Coordinates of C-alpha atoms in Angstrom, one line a residue:
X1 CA -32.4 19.8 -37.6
X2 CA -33.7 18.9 -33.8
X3 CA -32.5 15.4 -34.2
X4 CA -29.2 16.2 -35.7
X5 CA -28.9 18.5 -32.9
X6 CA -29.7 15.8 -30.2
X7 CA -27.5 13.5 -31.8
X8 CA -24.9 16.0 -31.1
X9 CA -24.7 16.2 -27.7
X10 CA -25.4 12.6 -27.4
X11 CA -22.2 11.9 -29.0
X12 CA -20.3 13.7 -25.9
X13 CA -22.5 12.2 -23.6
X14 CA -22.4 8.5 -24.5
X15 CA -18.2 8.3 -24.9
X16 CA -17.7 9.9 -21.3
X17 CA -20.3 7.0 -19.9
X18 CA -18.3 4.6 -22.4
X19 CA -14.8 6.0 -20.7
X20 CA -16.5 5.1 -17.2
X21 CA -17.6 2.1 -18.2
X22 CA -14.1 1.2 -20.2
X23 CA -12.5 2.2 -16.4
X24 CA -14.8 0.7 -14.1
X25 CA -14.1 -3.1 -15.8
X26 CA -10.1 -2.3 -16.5
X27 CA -9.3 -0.9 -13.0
X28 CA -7.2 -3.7 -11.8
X29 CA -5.2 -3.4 -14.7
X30 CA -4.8 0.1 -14.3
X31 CA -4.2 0.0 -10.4
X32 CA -1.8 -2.8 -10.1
X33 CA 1.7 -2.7 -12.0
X34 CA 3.3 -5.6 -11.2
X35 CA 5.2 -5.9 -14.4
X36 CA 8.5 -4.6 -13.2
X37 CA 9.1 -6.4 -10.3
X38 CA 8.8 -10.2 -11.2
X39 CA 11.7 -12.4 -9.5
X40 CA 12.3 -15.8 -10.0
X41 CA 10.9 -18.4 -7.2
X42 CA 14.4 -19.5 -6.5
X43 CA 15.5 -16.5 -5.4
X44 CA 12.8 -16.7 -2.5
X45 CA 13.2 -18.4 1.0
X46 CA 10.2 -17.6 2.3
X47 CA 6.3 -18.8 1.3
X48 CA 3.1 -18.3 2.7
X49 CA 0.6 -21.2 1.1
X50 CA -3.1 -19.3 0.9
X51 CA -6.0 -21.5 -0.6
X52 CA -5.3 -21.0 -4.2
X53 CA -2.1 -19.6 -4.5
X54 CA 1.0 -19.7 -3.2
X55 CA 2.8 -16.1 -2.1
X56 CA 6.8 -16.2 -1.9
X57 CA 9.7 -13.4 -0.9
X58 CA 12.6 -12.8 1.3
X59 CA 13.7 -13.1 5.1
X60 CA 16.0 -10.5 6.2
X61 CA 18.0 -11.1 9.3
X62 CA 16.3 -14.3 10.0
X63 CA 16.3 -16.1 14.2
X64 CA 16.3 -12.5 15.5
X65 CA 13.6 -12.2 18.2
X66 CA 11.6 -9.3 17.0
X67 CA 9.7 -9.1 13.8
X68 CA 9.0 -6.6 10.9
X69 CA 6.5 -7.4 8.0
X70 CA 6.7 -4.9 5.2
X71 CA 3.9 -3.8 2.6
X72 CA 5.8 -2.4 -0.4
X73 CA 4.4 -0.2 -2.9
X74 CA 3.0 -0.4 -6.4
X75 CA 5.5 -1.5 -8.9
X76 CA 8.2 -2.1 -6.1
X77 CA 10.1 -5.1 -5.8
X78 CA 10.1 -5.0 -2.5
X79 CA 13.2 -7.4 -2.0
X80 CA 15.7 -4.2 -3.2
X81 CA 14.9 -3.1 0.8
X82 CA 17.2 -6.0 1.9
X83 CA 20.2 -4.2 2.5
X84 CA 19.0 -1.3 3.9
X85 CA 16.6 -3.3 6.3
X86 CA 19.4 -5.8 7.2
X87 CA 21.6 -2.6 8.0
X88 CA 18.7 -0.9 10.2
X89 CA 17.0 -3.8 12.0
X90 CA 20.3 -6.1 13.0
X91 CA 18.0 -7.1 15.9
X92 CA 14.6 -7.9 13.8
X93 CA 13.4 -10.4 11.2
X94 CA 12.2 -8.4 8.7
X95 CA 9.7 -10.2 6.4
X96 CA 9.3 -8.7 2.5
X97 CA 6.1 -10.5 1.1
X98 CA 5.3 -10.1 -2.8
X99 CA 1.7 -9.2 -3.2
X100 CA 0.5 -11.8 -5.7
X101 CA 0.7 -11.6 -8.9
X102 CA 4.2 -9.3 -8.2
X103 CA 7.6 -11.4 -7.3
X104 CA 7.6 -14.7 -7.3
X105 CA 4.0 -14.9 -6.0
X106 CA 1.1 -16.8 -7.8
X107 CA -1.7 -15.3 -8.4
X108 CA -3.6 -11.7 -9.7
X109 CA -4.3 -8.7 -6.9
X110 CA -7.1 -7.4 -6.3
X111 CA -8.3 -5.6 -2.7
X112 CA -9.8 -7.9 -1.3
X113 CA -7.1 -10.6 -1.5
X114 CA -4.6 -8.7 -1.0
X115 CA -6.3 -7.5 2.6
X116 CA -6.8 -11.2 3.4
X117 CA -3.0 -12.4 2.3
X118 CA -1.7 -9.5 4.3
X119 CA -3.3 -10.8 7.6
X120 CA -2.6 -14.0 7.0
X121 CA 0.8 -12.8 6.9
X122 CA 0.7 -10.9 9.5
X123 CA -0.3 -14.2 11.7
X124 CA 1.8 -16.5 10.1
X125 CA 4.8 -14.0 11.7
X126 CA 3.6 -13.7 15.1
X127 CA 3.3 -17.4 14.9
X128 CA 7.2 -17.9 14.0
X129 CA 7.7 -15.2 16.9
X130 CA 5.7 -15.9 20.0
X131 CA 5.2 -13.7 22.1
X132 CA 7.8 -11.0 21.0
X133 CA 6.6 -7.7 18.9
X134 CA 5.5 -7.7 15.3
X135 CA 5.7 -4.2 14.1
X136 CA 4.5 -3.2 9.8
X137 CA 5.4 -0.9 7.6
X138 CA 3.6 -0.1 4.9
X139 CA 4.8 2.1 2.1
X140 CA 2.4 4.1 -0.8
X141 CA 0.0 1.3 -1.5
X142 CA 1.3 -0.7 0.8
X143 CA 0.6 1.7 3.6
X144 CA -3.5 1.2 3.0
X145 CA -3.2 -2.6 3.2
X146 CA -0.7 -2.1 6.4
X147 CA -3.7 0.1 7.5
X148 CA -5.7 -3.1 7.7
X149 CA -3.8 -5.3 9.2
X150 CA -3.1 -2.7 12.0
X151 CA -7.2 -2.0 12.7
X152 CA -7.3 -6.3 13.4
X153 CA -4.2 -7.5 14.6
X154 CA -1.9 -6.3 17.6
X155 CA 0.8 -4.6 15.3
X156 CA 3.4 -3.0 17.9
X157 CA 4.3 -0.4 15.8
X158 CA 3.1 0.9 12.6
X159 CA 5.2 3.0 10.0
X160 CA 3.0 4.6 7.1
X161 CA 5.2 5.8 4.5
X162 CA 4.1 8.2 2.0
X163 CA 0.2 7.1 3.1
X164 CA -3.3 8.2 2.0
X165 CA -7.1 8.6 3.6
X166 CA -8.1 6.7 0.7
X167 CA -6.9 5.6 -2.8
X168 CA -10.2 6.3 -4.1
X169 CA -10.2 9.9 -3.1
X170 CA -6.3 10.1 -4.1
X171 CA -7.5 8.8 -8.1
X172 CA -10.4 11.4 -7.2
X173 CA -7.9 14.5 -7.0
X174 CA -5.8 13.2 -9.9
X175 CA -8.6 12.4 -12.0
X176 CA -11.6 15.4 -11.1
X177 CA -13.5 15.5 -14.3
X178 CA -14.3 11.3 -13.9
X179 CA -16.8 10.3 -10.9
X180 CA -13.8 7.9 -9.8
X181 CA -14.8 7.3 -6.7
X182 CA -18.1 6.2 -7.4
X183 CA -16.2 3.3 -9.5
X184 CA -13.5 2.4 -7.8
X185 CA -13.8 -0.8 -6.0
X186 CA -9.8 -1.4 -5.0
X187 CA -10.2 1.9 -2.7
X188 CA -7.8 1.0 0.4
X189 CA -10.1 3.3 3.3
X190 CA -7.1 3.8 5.6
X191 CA -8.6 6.6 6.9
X192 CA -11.3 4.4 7.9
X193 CA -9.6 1.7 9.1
X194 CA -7.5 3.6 11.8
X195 CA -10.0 5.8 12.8
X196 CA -9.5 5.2 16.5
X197 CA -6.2 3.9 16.5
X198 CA -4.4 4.9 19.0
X199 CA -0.8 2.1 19.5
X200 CA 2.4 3.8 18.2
X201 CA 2.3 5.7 14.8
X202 CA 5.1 7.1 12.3
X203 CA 4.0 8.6 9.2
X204 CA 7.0 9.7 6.6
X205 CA 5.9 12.0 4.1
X206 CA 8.1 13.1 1.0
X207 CA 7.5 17.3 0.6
X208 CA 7.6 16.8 -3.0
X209 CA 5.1 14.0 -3.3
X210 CA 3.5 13.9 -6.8
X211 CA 1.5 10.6 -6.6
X212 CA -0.2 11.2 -3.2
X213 CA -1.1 14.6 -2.9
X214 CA -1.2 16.5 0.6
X215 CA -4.5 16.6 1.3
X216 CA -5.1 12.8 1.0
X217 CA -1.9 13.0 3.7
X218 CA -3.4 15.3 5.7
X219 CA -6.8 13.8 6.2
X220 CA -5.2 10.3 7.2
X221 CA -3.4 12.4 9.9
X222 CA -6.0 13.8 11.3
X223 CA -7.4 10.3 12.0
X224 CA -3.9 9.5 13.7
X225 CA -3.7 12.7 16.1
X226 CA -1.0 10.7 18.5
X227 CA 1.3 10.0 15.2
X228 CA 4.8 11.1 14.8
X229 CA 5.4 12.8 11.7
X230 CA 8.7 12.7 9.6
X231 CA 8.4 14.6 6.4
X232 CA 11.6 15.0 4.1
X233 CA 11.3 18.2 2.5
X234 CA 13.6 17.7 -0.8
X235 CA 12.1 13.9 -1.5
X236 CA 9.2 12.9 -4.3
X237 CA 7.0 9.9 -4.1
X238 CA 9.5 7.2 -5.7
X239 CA 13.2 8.3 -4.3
X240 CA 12.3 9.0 -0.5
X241 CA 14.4 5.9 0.3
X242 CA 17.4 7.7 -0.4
X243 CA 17.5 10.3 2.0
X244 CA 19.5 9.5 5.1
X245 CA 16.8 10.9 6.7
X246 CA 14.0 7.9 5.2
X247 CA 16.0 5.2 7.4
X248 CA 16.9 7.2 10.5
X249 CA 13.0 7.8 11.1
X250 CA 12.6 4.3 10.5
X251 CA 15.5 3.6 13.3
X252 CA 14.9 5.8 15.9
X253 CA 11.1 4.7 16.2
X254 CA 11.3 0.8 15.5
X255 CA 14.5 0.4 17.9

């Protein structure tokens, strides 16, 4: 009777460390959705050769003197921002770069490539503008990673869109009954990362944000305390982009 009793709360025991286990060696997978936002490489006309990969996307507004690099989000094919960007930034080159493994790029993403393609990016901008600004803006995901680039590189200005503290601590709050962010290792510390920054800051936050709650907001704000703060009331995560409001904030702090 003990044993049939220890057996049963083994049982419980043993799947949930099985479930860790499962999501600890399949978190890439689960992180990363790059599915929908393939393109073909002839589309592109712009590559960034890294040393085992090759990462492709778009120039928008190409010869202008200023620059924009921009980190897009999960699952965003970040060349749909073309018209929009070409309409807002006549006077920058804006440079959309598909993580890899999303677009046209080679590849499979993980953090720590992704960190090191988005400062190689980063540089091989400033070099094709020298001397003139390179601002970023980094959107969901891609606000972590623009996070990075900012805390090593002279970014002019930096535009977080719907950011976090952390992407552990965000899959934390979705997930509380897992010890997620003991086993995350893709966890995107913008919080750490721009503690102490202190160049120009927007941060656009959608009111009605169900991937990235508040909180994880909040805290990476308190880390910016000089940041100007834009937050569209009626938007959620994925359709902030169509509010008028999305690219006026953008305007009225890049120009």
């Amino acid at each position: 009777m003990r044993r049939m009793l220890v057996t049963l709360l083994l049982v419980p025991v043993l799947a949930y460390v099985a479930l860790c286990a499962m999501l600890f060696l399949a978190q890439r997978k689960l992180v990363y959705l790059p599915d929908d936002t393939h393109a073909p490489r002839a589309g592109t006309d712009y590559a960034l050769d890294r040393d085992d990969v090759t990462l492709r996307g778009w120039i928008v507004n190409p010869g202008q003197p200023a620059a924009i690099v921009y980190f897009g989000g999960n699952a965003e094919a970040v060349q749909a921002n073309a018209g929009d960007f070409a309409r807002w930034f006549p006077g920058h080159s804006v440079y959309l770069l598909a993580y890899r493994g999303y677009g046209a790029s080679d590849g499979t993403p993980a953090a720590s490539e992704l960190l090191d393609d988005a400062l190689a990016f980063f540089d091989d901008v400033q070099a094709r503008h020298p001397g003139r600004p390179v601002s970023a803006i980094g959107r969901s995901l891609g606000s972590g990673i623009a996070a990075h680039v900012a805390a090593r590189r002279p970014v002019d200005r930096l535009v977080l869109v719907t950011p976090f503290d952390s992407l552990a601590r965000v899959a934390q709050a979705h997930y509380p009954w897992l010890p997620v962010r003991w086993l995350m290792r893709e966890r995107y510390p913008a919080g750490d990362e721009l503690r102490g920054y202190r160049r120009p800051a927007l941060v656009v936050r959608a009111g009605r944000d169900e991937v990235i709650p508040a909180a994880n907001t909040d805290a990476l704000l308190h880390v910016l305390p000089q940041a100007r703060v834009v937050s569209i009331e009626a938007a959620g995560h994925n359709d902030l982009q169509t509010f008028p409001a999305y690219g006026e904030a953008l305007v009225a702090f890049i120009r």
